[in-house]
Short mmCIF file of C-alpha atoms (C1' of nucleotides) in Angstrom, two decimals:
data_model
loop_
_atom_site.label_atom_id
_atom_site.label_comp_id
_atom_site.label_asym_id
_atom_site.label_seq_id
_atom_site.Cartn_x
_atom_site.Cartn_y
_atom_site.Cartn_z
CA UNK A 1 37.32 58.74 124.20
CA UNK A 2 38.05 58.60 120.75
CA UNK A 3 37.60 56.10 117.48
CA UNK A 4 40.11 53.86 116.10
CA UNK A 5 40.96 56.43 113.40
CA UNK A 6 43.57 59.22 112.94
CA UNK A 7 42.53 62.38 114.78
CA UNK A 8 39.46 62.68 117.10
CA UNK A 9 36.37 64.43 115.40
CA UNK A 10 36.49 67.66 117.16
CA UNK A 11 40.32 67.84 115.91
CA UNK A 12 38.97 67.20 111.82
CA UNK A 13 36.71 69.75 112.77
CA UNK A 14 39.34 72.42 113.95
CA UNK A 15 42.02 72.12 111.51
CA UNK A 16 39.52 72.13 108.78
CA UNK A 17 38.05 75.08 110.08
CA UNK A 18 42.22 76.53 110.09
CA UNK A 19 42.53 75.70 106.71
CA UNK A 20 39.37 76.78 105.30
CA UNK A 21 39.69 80.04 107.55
CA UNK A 22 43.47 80.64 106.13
CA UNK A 23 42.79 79.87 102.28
CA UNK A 24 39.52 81.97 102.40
CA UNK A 25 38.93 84.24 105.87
CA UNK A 26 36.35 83.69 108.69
CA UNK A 27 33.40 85.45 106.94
CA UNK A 28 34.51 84.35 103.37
CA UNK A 29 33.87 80.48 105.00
CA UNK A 30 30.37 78.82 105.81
CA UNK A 31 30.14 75.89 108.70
CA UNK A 32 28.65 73.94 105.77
CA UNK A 33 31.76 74.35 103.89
CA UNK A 34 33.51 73.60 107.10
CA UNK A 35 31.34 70.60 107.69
CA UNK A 36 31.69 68.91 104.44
CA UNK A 37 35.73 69.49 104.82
CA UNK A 38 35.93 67.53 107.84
CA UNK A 39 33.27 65.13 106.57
CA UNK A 40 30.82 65.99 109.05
CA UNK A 41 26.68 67.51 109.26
CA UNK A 42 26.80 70.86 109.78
CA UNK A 43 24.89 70.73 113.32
CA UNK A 44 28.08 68.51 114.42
CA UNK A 45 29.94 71.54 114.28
CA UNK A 46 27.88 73.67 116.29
CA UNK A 47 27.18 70.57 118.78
CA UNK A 48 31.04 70.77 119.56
CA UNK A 49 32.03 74.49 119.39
CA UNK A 50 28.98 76.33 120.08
CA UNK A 51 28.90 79.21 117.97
CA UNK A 52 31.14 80.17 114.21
CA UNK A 53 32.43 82.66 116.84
CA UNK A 54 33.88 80.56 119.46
CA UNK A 55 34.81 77.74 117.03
CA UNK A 56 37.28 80.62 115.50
CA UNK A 57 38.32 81.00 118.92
CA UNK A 58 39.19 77.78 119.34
CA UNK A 59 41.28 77.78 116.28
CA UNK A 60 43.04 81.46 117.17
CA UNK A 61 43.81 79.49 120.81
CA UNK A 62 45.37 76.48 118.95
CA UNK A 63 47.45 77.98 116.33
CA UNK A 64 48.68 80.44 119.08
CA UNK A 65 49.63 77.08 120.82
CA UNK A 66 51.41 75.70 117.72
CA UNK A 67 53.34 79.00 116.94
CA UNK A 68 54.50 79.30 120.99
CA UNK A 69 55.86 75.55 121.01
CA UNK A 70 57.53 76.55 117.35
CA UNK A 71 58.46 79.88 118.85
CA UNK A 72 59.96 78.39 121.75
CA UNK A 73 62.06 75.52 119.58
CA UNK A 74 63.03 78.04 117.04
CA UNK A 75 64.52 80.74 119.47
CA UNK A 76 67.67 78.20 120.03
CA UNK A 77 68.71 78.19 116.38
CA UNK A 78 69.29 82.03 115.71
CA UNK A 79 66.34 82.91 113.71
CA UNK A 80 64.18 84.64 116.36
CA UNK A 81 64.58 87.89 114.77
CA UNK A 82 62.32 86.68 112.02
CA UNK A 83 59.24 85.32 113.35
CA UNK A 84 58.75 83.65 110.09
CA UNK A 85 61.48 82.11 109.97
CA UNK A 86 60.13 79.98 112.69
CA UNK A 87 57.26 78.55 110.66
CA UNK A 88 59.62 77.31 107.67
CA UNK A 89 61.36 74.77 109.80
CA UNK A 90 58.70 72.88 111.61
CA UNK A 91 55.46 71.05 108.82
CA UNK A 92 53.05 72.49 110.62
CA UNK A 93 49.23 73.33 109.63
CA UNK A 94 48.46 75.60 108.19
CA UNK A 95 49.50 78.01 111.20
CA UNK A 96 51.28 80.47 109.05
CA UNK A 97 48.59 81.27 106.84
CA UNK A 98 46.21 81.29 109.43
CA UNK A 99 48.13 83.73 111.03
CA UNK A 100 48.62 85.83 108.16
CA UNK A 101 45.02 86.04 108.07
CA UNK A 102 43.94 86.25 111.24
CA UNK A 103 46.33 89.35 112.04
CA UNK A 104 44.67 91.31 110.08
CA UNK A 105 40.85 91.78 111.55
CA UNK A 106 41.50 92.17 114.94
CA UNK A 107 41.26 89.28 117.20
CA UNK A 108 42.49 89.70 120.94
CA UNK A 109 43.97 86.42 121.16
CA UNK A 110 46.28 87.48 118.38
CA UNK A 111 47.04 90.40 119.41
CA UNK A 112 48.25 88.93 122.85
CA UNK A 113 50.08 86.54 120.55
CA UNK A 114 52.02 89.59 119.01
CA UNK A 115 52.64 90.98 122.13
CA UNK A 116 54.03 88.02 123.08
CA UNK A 117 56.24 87.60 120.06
CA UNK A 118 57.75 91.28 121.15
CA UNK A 119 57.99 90.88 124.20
CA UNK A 120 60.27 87.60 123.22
CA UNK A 121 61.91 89.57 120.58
CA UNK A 122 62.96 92.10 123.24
CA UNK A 123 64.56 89.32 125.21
CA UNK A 124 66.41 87.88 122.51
CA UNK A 125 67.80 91.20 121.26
CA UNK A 126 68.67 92.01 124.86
CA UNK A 127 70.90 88.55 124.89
CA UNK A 128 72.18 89.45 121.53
CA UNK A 129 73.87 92.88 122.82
CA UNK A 130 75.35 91.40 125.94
CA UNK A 131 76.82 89.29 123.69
CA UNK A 132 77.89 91.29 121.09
CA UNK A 133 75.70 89.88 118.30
CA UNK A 134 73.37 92.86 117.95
CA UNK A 135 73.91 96.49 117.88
CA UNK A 136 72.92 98.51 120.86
CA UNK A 137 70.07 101.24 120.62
CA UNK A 138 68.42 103.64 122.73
CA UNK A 139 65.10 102.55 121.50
CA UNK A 140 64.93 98.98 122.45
CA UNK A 141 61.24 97.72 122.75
CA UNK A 142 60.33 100.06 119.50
CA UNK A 143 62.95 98.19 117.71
CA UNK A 144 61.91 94.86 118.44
CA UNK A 145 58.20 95.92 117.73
CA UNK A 146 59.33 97.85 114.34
CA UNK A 147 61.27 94.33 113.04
CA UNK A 148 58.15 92.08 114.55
CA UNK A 149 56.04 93.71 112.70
CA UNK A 150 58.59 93.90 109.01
CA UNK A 151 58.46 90.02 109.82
CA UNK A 152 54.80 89.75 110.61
CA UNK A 153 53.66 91.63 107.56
CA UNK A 154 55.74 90.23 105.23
CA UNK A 155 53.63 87.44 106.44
CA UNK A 156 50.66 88.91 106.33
CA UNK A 157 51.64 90.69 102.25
CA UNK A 158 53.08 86.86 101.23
CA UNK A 159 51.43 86.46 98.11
CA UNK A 160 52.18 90.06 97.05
CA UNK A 161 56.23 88.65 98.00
CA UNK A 162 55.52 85.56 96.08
CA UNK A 163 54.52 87.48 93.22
CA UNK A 164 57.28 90.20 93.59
CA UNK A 165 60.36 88.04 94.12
CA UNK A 166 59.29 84.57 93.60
CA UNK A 167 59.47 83.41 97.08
CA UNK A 168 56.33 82.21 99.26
CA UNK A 169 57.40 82.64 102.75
CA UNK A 170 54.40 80.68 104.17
CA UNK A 171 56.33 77.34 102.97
CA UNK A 172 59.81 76.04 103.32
CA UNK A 173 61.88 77.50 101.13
CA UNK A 174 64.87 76.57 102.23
CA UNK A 175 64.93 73.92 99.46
CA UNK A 176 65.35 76.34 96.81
CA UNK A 177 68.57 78.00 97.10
CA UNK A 178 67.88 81.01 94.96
CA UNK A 179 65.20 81.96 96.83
CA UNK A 180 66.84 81.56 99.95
CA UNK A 181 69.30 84.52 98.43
CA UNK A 182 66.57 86.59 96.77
CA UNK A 183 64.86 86.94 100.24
CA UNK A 184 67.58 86.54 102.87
CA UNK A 185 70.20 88.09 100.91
CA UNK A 186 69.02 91.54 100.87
CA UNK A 187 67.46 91.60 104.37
CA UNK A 188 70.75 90.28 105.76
CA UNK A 189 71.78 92.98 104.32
CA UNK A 190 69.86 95.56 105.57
CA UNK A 191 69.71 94.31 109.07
CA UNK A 192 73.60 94.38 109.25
CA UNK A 193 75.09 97.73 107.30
CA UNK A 194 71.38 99.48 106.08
CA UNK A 195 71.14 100.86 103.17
CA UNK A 196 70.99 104.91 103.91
CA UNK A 197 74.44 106.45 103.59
CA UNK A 198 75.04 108.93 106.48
CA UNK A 199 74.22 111.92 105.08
CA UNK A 200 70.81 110.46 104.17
CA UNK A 201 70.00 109.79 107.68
CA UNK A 202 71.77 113.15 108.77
CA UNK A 203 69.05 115.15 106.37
CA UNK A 204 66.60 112.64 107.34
CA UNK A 205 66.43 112.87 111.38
CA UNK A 206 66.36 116.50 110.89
CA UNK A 207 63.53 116.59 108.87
CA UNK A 208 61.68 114.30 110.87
CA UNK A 209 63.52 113.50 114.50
CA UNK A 210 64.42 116.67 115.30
CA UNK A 211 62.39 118.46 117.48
CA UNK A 212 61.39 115.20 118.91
CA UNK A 213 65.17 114.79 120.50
CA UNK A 214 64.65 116.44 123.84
CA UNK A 215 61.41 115.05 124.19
CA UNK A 216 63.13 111.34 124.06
CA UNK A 217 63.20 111.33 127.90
CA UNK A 218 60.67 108.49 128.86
CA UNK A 219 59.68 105.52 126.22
CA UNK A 220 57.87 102.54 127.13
CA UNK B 1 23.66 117.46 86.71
CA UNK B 2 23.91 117.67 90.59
CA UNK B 3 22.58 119.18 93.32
CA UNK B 4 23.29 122.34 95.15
CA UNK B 5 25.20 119.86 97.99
CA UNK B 6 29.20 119.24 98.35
CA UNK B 7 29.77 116.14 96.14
CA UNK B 8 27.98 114.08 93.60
CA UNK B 9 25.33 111.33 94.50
CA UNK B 10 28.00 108.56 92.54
CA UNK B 11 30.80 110.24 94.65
CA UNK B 12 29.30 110.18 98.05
CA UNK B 13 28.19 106.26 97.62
CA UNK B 14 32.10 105.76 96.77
CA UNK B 15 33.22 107.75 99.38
CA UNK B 16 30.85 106.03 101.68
CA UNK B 17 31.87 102.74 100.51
CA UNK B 18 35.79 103.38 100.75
CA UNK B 19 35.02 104.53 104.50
CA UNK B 20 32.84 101.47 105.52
CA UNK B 21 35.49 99.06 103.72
CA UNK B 22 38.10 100.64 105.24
CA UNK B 23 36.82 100.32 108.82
CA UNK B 24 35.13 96.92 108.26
CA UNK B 25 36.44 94.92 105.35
CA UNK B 26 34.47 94.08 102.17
CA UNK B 27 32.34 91.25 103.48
CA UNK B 28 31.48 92.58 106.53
CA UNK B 29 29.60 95.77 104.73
CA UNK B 30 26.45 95.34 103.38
CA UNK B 31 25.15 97.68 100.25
CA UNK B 32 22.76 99.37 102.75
CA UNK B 33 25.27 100.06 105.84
CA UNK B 34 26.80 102.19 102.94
CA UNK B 35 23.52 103.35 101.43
CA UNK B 36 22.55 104.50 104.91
CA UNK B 37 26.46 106.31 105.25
CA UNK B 38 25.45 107.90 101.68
CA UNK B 39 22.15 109.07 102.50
CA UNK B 40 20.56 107.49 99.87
CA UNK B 41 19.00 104.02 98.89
CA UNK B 42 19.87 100.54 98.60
CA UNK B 43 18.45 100.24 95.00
CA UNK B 44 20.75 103.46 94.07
CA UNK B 45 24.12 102.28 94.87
CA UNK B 46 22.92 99.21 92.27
CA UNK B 47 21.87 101.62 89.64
CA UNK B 48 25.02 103.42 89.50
CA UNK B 49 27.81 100.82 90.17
CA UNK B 50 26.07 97.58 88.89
CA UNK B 51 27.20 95.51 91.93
CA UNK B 52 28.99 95.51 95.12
CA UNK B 53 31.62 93.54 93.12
CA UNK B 54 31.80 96.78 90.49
CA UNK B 55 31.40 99.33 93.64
CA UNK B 56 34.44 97.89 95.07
CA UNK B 57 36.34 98.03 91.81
CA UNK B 58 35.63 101.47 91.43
CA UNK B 59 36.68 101.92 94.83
CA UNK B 60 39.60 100.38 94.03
CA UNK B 61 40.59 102.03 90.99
CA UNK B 62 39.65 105.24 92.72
CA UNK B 63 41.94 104.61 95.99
CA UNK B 64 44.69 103.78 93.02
CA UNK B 65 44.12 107.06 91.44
CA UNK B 66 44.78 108.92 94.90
CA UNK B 67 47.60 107.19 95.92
CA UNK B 68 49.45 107.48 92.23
CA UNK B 69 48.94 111.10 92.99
CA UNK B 70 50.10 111.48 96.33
CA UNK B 71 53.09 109.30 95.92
CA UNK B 72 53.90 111.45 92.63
CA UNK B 73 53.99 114.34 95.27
CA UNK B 74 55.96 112.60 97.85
CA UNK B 75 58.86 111.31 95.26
CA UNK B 76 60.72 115.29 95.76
CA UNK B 77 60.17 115.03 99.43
CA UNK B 78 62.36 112.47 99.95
CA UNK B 79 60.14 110.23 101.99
CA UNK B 80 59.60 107.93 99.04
CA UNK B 81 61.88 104.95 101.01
CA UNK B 82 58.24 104.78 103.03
CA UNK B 83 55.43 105.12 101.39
CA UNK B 84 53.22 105.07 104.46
CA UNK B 85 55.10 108.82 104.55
CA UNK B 86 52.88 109.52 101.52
CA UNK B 87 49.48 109.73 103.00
CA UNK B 88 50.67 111.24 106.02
CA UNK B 89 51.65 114.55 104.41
CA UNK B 90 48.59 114.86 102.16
CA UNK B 91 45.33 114.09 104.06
CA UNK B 92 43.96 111.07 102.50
CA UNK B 93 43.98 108.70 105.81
CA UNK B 94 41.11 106.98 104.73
CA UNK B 95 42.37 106.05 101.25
CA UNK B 96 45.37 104.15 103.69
CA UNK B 97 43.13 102.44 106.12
CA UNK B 98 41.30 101.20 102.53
CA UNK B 99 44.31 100.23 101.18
CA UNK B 100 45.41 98.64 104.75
CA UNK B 101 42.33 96.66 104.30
CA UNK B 102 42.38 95.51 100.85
CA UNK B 103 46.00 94.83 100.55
CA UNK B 104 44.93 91.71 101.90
CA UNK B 105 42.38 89.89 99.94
CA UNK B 106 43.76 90.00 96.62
CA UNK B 107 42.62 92.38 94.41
CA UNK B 108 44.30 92.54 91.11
CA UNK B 109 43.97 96.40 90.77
CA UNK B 110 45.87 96.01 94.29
CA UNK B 111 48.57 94.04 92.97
CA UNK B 112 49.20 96.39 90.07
CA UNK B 113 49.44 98.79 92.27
CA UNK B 114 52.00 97.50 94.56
CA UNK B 115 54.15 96.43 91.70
CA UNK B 116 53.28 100.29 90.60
CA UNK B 117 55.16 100.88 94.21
CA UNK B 118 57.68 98.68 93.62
CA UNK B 119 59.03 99.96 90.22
CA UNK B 120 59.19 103.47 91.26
CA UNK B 121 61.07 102.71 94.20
CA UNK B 122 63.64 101.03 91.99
CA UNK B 123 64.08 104.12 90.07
CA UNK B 124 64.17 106.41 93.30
CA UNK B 125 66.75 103.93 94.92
CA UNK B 126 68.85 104.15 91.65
CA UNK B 127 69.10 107.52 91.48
CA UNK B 128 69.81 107.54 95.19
CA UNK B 129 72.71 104.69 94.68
CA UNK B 130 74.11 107.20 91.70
CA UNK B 131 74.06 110.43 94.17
CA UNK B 132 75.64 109.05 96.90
CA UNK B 133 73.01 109.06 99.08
CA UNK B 134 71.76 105.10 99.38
CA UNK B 135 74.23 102.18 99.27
CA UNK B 136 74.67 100.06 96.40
CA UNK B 137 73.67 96.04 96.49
CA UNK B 138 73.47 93.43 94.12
CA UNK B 139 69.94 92.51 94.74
CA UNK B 140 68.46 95.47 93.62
CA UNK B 141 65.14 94.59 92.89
CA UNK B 142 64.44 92.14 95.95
CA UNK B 143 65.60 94.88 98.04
CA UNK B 144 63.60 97.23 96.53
CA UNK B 145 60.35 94.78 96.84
CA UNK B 146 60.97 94.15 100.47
CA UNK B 147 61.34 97.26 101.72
CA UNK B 148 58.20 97.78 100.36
CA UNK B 149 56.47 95.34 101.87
CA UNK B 150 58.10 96.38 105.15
CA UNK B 151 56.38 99.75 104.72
CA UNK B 152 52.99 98.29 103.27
CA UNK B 153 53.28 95.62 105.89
CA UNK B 154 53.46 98.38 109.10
CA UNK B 155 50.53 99.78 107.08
CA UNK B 156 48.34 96.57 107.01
CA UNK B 157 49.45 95.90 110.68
CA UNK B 158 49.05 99.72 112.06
CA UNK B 159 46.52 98.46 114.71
CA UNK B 160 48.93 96.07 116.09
CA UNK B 161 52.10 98.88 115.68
CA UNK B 162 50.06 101.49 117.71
CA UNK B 163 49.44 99.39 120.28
CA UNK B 164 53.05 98.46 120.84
CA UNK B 165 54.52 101.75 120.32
CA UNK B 166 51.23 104.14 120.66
CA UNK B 167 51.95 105.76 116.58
CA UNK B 168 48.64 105.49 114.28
CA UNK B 169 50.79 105.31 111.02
CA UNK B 170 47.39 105.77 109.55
CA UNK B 171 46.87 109.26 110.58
CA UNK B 172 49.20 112.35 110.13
CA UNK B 173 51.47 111.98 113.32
CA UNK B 174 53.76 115.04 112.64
CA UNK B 175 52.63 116.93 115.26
CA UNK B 176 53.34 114.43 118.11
CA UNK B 177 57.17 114.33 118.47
CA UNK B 178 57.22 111.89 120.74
CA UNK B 179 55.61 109.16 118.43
CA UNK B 180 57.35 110.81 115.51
CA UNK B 181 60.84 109.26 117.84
CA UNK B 182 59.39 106.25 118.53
CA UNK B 183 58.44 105.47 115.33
CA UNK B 184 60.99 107.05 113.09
CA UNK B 185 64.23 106.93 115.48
CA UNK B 186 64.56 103.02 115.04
CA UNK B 187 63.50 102.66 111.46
CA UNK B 188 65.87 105.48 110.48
CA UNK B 189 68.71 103.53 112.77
CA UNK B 190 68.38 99.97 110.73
CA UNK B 191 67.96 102.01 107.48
CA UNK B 192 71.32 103.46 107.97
CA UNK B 193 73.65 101.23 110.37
CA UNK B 194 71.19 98.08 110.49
CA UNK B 195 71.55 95.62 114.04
CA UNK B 196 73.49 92.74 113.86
CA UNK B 197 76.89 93.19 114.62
CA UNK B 198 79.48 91.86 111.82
CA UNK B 199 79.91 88.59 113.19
CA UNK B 200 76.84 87.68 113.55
CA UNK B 201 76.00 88.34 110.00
CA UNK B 202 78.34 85.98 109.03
CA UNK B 203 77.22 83.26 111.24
CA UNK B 204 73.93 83.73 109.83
CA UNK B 205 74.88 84.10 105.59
CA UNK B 206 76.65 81.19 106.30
CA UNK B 207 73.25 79.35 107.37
CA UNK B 208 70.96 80.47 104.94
CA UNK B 209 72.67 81.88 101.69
CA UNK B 210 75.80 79.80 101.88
CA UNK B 211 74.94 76.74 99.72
CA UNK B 212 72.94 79.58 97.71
CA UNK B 213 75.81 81.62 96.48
CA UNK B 214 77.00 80.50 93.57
CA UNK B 215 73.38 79.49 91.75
CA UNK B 216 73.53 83.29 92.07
CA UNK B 217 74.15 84.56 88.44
CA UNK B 218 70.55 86.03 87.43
CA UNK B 219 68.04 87.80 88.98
CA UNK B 220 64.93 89.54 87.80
"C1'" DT C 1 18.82 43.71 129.31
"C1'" DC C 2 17.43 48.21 129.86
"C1'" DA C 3 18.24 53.00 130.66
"C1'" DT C 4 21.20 56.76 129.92
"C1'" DC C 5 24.30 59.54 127.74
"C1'" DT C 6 27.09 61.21 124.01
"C1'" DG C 7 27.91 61.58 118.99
"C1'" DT C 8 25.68 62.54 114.87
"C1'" DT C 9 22.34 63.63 111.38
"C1'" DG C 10 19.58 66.51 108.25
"C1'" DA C 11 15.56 69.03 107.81
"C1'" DA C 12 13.82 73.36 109.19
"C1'" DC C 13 13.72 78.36 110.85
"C1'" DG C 14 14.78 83.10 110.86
"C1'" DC C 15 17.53 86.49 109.25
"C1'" DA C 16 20.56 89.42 106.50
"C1'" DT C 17 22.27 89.75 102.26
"C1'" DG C 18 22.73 91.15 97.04
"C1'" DT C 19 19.80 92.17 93.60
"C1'" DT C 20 15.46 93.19 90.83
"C1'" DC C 21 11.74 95.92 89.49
"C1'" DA C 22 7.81 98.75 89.00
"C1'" DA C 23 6.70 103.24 90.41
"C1'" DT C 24 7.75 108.04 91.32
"C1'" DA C 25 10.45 112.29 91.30
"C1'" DT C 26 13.60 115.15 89.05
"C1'" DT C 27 16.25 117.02 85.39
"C1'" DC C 28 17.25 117.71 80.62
"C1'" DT C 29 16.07 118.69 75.83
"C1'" DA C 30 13.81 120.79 72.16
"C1'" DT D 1 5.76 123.65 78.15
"C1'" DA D 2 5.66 118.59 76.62
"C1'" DG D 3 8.14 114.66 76.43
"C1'" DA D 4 12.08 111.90 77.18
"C1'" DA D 5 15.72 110.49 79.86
"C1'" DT D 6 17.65 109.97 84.10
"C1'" DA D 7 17.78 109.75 89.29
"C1'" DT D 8 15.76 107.74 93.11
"C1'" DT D 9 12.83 105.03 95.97
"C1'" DG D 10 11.28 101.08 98.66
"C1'" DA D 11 9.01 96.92 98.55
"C1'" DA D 12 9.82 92.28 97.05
"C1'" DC D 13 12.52 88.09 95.84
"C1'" DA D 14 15.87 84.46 96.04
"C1'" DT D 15 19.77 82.79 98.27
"C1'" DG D 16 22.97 81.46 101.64
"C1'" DC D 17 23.94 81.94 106.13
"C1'" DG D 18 24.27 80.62 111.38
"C1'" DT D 19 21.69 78.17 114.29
"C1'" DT D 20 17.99 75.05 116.32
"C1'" DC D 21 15.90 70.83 117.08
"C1'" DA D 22 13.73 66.46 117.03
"C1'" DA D 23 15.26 62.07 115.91
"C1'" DC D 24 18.45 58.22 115.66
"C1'" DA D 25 22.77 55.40 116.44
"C1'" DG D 26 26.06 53.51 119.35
"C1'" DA D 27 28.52 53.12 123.39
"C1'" DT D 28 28.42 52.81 128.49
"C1'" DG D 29 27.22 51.24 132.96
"C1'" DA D 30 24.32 48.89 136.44
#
DNA sequence: TCATCTGTTGAACGCATGTTCAATATTCTA
DNA sequence: TAGAATATTGAACATGCGTTCAACAGATGA
């Protein structure tokens, strides 16, 4: 069902459509451009997808199937509270920059994706408290949506991160020990003491908590 | 040099054009979706901005100018730790969705801008750090630059947030106390006592920063 | 061997886009 | 008020796009 060569056509044709669609966004890429990537007419393309429309489908579906199976093998090793993390350790396509593009105009496979990612999240965290690895909180599912989303948009902002601190998130870093530090450092940091003394918080729930408190019955 | 009406013809094709950006990206608004918003003609929005290249420029720039203003404001209020705070107290929503939008693709008037953010946090955390009120850290800047792109990053996300916790961070949510707690409860809990219990910090510093420590002498 | 089907091409079509331009309306200046 | 400058229009143009389609190549199966 398929040549001699490396992948099938209709593969070429996807991931080149992933990495022209990450480096330059679905309307900022042609099928010709496409076409020529994966060394193919540009009538092939349609011939096999259909439409530009459900061709980006097709690639939404499949990186959403490469970042479950990544999801799935990272959630073991303690990173699971940074979705990101998750893309460093495994060579994959371009999934991660795909994703960081894709999040951003509104797709509903990656929105279930997200979803997904928080409702794992919510799991996890759950685990961690029983065990005594994570703090407990009244707010449970907000949390794990609030630090889904930190992770996902630092994603999403990586070049501005790149440029800030000198770390690009979308690769492995782990290489490079000082910017391991430079961007772990300071979120461990964060994520285990904060960084608002008491009486910061104290001022700041009553300024903007407060006469929210006995409305806190029901959540999600 | 205008007529009777509200605004200027030049302002109400930028207006225009910030609102149609903001709702559907640069490339997927034409020059006469936001003629047509403006009320006036294709040809015009040419003949006073030169291009769509220039128009969005000066929408950037524009956008720049509101935000420098409103965050000026905010600094006092104490809300400056989130900037998405900023445009929630003054009513410029749709200079957030445009920056929501264009935080993405790479604009260098952008990037000034967030380094812009970035900067004055620094000097608001510092002065925080000196009164007592934040917590000191070694990696001032980084942290600084990530919590930034936390808040920046719920900004660009704030379709996917509102769907998983029901708060619009892109309109003034003040008045709703309940999404006010779901929103600000948890961030206001990891800002001041973070998640991750002790041990588990440790377990994790030891995975990531360990072999990083000691290459640790400069920063930025 | 012949017919059939799938993979593949590349020219062509229709459409929406950014932009140009000559013409007209309006405002400003003196 | 006369003339110049500016604001504004809308038709026209060129381009690049997604898509269609007739044609061909190569494999498959009887």
């Amino acid at each position: 069902m398929r040549s001699t060569d490396d992948r099938s056509t209709v593969a070429r044709i996807r991931d080149a459509a992933i990495t022209e669609f990450a480096a330059n966004g679905v309307d900022g890429t042609s099928i010709r451009t496409i076409a020529t990537a994966a060394g193919v007419s540009p009538g092939l393309v349609i011939h096999h997808f259909g439409s530009k429309d459900e061709l980006r489908v097709a690639c939404d579906e499949y990186v959403a199937g490469i970042i479950r199976d990544v999801k799935g093998g990272a959630m073991a090793s303690g990173g699971a509270f940074d979705v990101t993390a998750a893309f460093r350790t495994v060579g994959e396509i371009p999934a991660a920059k795909y994703l960081a593009r894709t999040l951003v105009d509104g797709s509903p496979h990656v929105a279930e994706l997200v979803d997904e990612i928080v409702t794992d999240a919510m799991k996890y965290v759950a685990t961690g408290v029983e065990t005594g690895m994570i703090k407990p909180t009244e707010h449970e599912w907000e949390r794990a949506a609030i630090l889904t989303i930190w992770g996902l948009g630092s994603l999403v902002l990586h070049e501005h991160l790149e440029r800030l601190i000198g770390v690009d998130i979308t690769s492995d870093f782990s290489a490079d020990p000082k910017a391991t530090s430079a961007y772990m450092a300071p979120i461990l940091e964060i994520y285990s003491n904060g960084f608002l003394t008491e009486t910061t918080v104290q001022i700041l729930r009553a300024a903007f908590v407060d006469a929210a408190t006995e409305a806190e019955k029901e959540s999600t």
